[in-house]
Tab-separated table of C-alpha atoms in Angstrom:
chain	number	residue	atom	x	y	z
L	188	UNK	CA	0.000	0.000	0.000
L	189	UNK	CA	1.491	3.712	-1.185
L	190	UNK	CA	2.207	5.747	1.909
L	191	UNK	CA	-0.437	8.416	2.629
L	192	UNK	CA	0.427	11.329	1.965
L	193	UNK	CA	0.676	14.331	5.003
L	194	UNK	CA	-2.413	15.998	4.283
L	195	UNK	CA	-4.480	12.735	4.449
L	196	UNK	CA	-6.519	13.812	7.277
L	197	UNK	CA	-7.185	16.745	5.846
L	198	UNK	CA	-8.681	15.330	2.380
L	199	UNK	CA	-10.535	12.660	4.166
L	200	UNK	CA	-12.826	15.184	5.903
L	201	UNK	CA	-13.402	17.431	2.950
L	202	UNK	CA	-17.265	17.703	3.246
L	203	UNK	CA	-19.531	15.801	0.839
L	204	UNK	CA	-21.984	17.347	-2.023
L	205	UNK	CA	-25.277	15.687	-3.080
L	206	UNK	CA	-24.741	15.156	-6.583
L	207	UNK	CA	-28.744	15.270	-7.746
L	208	UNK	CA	-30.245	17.657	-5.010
L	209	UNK	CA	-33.729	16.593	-5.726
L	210	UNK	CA	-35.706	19.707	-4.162
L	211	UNK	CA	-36.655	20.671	-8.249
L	212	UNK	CA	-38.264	17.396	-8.936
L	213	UNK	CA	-41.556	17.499	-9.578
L	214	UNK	CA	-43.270	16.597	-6.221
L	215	UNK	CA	-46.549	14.105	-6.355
L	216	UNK	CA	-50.007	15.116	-4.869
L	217	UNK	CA	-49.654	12.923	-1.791
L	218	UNK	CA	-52.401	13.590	-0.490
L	219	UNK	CA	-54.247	13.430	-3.553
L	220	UNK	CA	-52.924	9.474	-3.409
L	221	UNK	CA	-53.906	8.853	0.282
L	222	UNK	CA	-57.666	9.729	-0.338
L	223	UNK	CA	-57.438	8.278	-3.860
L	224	UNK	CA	-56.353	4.823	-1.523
L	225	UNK	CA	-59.183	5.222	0.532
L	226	UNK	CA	-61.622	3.943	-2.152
L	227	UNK	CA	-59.879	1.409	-4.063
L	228	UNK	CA	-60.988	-1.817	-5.149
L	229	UNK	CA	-59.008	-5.150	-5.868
L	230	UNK	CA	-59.342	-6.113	-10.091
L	231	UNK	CA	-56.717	-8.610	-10.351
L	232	UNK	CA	-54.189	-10.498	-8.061
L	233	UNK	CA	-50.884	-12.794	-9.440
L	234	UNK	CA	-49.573	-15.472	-6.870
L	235	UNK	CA	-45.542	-15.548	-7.393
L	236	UNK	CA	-44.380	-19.307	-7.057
L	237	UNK	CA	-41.081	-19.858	-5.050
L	238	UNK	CA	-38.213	-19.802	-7.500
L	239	UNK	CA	-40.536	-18.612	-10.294
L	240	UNK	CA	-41.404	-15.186	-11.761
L	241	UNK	CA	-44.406	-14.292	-12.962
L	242	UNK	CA	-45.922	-11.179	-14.921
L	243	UNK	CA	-48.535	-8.355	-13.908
L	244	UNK	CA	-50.323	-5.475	-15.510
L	245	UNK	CA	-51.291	-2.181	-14.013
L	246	UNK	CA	-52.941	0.710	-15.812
L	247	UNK	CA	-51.381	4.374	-15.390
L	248	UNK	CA	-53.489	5.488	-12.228
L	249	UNK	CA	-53.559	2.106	-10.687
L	250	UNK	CA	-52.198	0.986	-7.526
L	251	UNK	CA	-50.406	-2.564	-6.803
L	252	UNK	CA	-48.877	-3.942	-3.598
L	253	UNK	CA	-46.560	-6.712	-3.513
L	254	UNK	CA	-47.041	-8.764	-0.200
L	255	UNK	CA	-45.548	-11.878	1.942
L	256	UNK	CA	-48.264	-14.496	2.440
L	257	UNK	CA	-46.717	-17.313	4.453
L	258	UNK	CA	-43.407	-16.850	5.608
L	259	UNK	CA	-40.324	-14.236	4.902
L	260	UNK	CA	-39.481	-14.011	1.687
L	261	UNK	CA	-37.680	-11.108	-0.650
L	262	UNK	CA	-38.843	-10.428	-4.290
L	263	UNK	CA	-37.066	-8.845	-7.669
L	264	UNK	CA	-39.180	-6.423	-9.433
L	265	UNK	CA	-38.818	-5.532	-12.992
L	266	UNK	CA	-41.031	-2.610	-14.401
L	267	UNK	CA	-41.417	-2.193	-17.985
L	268	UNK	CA	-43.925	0.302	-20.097
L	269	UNK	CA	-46.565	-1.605	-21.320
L	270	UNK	CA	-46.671	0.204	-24.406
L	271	UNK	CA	-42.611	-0.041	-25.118
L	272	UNK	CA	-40.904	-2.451	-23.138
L	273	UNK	CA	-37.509	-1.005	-24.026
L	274	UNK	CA	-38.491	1.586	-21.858
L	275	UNK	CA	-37.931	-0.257	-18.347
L	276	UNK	CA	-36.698	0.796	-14.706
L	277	UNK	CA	-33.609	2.304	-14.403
L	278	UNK	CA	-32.336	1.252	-10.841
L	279	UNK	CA	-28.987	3.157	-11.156
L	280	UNK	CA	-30.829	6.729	-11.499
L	281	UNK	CA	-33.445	5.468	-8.496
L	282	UNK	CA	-30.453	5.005	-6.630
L	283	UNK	CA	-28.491	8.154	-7.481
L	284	UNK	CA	-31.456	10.549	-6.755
L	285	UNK	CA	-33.100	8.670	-3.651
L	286	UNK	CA	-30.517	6.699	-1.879
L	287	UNK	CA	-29.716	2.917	-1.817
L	288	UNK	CA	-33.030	1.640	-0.512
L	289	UNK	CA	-36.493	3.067	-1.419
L	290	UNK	CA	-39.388	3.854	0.358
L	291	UNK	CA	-42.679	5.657	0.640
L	292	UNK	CA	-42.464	8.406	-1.540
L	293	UNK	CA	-39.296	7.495	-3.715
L	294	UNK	CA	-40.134	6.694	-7.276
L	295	UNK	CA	-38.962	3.906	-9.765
L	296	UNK	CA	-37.483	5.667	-12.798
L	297	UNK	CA	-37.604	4.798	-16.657
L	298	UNK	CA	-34.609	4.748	-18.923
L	299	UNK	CA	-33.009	6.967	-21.428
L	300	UNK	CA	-33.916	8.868	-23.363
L	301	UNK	CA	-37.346	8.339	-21.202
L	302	UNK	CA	-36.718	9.010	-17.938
L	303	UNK	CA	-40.175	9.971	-16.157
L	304	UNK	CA	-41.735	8.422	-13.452
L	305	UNK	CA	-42.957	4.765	-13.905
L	306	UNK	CA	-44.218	3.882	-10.385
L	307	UNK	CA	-43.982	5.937	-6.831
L	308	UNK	CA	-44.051	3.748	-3.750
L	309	UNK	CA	-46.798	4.971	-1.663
L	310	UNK	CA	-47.081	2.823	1.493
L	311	UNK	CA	-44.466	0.321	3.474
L	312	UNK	CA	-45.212	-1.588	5.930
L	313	UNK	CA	-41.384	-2.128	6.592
L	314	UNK	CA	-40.604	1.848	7.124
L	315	UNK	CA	-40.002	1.529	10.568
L	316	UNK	CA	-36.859	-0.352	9.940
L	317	UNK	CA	-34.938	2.099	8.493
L	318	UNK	CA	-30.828	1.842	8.702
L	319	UNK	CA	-29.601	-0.724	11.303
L	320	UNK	CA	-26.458	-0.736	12.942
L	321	UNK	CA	-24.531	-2.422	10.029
L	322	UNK	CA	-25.651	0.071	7.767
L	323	UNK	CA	-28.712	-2.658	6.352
L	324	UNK	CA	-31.743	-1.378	5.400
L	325	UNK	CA	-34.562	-2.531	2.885
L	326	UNK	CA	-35.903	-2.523	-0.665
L	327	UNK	CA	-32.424	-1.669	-2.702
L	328	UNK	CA	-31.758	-0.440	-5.622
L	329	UNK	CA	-27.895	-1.562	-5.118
L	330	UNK	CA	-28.093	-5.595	-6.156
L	331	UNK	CA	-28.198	-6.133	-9.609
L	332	UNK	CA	-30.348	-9.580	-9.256
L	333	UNK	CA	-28.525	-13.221	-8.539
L	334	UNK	CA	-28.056	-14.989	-12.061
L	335	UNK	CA	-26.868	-17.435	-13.722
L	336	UNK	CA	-23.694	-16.195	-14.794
L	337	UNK	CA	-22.176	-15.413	-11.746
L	338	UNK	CA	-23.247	-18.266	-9.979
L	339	UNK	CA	-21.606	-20.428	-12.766
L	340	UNK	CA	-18.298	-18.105	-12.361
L	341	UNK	CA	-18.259	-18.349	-7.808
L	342	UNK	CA	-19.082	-22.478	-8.655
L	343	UNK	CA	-16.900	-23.655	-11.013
L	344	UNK	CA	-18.871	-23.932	-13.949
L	345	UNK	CA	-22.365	-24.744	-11.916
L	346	UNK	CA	-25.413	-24.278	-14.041
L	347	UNK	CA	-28.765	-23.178	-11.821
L	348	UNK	CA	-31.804	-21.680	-13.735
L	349	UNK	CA	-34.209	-20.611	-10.971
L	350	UNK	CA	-31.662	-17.045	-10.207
L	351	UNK	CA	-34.028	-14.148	-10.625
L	352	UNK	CA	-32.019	-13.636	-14.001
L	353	UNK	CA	-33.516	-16.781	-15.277
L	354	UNK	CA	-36.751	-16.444	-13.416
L	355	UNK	CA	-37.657	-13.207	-15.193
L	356	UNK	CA	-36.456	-13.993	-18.512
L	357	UNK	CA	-38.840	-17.070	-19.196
L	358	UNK	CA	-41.503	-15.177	-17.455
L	359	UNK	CA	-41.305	-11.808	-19.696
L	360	UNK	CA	-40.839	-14.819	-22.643
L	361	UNK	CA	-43.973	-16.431	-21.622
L	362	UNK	CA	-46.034	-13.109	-21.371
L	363	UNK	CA	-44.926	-11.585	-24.460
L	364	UNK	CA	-45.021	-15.013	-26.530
L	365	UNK	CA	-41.254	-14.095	-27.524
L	366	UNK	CA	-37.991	-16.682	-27.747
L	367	UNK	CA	-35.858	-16.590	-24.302
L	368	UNK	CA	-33.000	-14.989	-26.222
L	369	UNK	CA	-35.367	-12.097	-27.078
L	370	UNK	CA	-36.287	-11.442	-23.716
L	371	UNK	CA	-33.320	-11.848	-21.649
L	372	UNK	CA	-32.034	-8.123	-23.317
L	373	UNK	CA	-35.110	-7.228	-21.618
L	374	UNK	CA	-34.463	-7.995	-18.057
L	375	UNK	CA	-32.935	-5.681	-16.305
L	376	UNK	CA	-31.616	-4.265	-13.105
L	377	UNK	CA	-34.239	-4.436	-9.862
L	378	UNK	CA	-35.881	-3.288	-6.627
L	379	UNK	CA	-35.003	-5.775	-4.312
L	380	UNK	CA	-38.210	-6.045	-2.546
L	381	UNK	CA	-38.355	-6.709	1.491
L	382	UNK	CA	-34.605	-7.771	0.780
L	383	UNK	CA	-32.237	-6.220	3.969
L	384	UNK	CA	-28.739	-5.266	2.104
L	385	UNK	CA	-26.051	-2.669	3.016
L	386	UNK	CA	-22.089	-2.308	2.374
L	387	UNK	CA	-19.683	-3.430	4.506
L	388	UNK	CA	-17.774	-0.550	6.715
L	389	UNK	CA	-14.490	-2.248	6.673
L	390	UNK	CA	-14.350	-3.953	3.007
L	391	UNK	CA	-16.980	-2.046	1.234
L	392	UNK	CA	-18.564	-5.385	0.143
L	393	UNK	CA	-22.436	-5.790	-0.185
L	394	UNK	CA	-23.906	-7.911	1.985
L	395	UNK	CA	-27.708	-8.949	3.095
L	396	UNK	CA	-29.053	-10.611	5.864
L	397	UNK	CA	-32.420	-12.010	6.847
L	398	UNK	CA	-35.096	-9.870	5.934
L	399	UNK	CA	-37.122	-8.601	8.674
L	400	UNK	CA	-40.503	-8.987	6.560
L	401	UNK	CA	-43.734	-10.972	8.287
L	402	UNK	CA	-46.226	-12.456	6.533
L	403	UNK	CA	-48.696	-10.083	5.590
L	404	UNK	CA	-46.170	-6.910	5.031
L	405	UNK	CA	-46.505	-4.830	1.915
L	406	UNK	CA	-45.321	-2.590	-0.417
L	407	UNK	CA	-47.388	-0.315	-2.561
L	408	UNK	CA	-47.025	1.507	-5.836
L	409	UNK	CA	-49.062	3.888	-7.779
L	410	UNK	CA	-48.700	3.346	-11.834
L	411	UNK	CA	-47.492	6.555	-13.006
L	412	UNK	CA	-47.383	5.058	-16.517
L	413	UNK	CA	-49.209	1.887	-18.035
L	414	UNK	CA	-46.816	-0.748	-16.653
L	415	UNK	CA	-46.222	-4.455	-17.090
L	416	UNK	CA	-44.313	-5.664	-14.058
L	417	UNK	CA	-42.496	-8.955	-13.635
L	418	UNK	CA	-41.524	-10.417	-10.226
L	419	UNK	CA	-38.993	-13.466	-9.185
L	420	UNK	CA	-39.444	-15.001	-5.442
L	421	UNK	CA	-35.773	-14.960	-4.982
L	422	UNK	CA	-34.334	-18.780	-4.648
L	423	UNK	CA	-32.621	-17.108	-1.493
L	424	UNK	CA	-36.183	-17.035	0.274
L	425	UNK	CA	-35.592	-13.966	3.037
L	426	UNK	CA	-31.844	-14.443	2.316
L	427	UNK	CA	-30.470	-15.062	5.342
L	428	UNK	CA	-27.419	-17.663	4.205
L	429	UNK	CA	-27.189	-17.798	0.303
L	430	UNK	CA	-28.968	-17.418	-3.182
L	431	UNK	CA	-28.931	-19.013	-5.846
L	432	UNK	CA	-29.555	-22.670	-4.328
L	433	UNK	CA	-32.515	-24.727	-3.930
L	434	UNK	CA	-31.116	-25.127	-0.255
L	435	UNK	CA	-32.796	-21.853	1.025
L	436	UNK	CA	-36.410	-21.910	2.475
L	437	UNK	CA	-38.844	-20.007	0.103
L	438	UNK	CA	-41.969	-18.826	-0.324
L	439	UNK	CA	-45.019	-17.229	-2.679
L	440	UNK	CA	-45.033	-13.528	-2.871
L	441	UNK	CA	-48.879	-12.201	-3.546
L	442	UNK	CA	-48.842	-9.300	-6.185
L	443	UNK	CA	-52.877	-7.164	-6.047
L	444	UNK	CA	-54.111	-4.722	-8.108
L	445	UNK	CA	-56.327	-2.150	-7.108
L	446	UNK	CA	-58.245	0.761	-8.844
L	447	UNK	CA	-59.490	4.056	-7.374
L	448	UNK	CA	-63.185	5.194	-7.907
L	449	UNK	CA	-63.355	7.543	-10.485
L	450	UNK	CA	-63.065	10.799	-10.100
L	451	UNK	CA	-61.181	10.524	-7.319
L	452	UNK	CA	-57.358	11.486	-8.847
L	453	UNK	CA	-59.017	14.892	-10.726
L	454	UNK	CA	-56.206	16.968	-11.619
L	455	UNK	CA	-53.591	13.931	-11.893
L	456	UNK	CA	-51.879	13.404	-15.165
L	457	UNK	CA	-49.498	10.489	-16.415
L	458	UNK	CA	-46.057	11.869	-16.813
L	459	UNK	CA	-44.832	12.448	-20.403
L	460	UNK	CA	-41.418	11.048	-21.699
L	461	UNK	CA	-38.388	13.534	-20.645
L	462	UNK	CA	-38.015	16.642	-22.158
L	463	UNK	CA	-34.473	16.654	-23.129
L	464	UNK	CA	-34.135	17.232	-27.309
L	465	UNK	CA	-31.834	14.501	-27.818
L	466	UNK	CA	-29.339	16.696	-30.020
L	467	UNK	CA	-26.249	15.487	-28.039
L	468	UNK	CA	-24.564	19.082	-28.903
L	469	UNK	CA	-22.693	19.841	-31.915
């Protein structure tokens, strides 16, 4: 290691800057979306299998809430438009203008050159958590998803197909009626539902730990666009010792759909597709 050099102290405790203060963003009519989720009423409900994915559609103004039914369990959630499903969640600007781990009020961005609101959380039951003493907390935005790859890279060569990776690719397949090699470009970076996750102080490694979810916790979204969602119960179940394995106890995640009476989100409008002109410069 390079010796440090005598000022070392000094650059250490040069003051961080936010690098997207997000005090400009549009804000959403909260409470506007509380009474709206006063009067809503269930119109469809997906059971997730353990080690399986499955699809879901919610229309722009639409609320759905992923839940734990039996036992702890941790989810990956995919978000695509329903009317261009190129134009999918982009975890890495979530991340960079809320924080690591979402939560009421944070939204779930689109891609370039879209970038608008796709979904804003708007209850969670596991709030009340917030950042334990290792620096976990839940529902991040950090984890890419466990696949395939990597576990065949850590094992030697080992081939598993129910990662999330896997698990989302032959469900998007099966729901658009499209090869698995066409839909695997598709999946994409995720919101690690109910998962607990942090970095390591000393090594800077991520880690997780057992989630802290109980059957019957929740998290819910408002469609801000017409979505199609896709969601893996993670082969790690609440990821406590290891993913990727059919070693780990899991469980079915329960995704509901619910729809507001009308009239009641007067004044709301679906965000439109980013206003930047795309010219690049000169």
């Amino acid at each position: 290691m390079p010796d440090a050099p005598t000022d070392a102290a000094a650059r250490r405790a040069v003051a961080p800057v936010i690098c997207y203060p997000t005090e400009t963003l549009p804000q959403p009519d909260m409470p506007l979306l509380t009474a709206a989720r006063e009067t809503l009423t269930k119109t469809d409900e997906v059971t997730v299998p353990p080690r399986e994915a499955r699809c879901f559609e919610v229309p722009a103004g639409q609320f759905f809430r992923i839940t734990s039914i039996e036992a702890p369990q941790v989810g990956d959630l995919n978000l695509h438009s329903a009317a261009d499903v190129t134009e999918r969640f982009y975890s890495g600007k979530a991340r960079a203008l809320h924080g690591t781990h979402l939560t009421t009020g944070d939204r779930m961005w689109s891609s370039f050159p879209h970038l608008r609101p796709m979904a804003m959380i708007t209850h969670d039951t596991l709030g009340w958590y917030g950042i334990d003493e290792f620096g976990g907390s839940v529902h991040d935005v950090i984890g890419t998803r466990c696949d395939p790859y990597t576990h065949a890279l850590l094992s030697g060569g080992g081939q598993y197909h129910h990662c999330c990776h896997s698990n989302l690719t032959r469900s998007l397949a099966a729901h658009l009626d499209i090869p698995r090699a066409e839909a695997e470009p598709l999946v994409h970076d995720v919101l690690n539902v109910f998962m607990c996750t942090g970095f390591t102080r000393d090594t800077g490694q991520y880690f997780m730990k057992a989630s802290p979810v109980r059957p019957g916790d929740y998290l819910e979204f408002f469609a801000e666009i017409d979505l199609l969602g896709n969601l893996s119960a993670c082969p790690g179940g609440d990821c406590s010792s290891e993913h990727s394995s059919d070693t780990a106890s899991c469980h079915p995640l329960l995704v509901e759909v619910f729809r507001p009476v009308e009239g009641s989100l007067t004044g709301w409008q679906s965000p439109a597709v980013n206003g930047y002109d795309r010219s690049h410069g000169a």
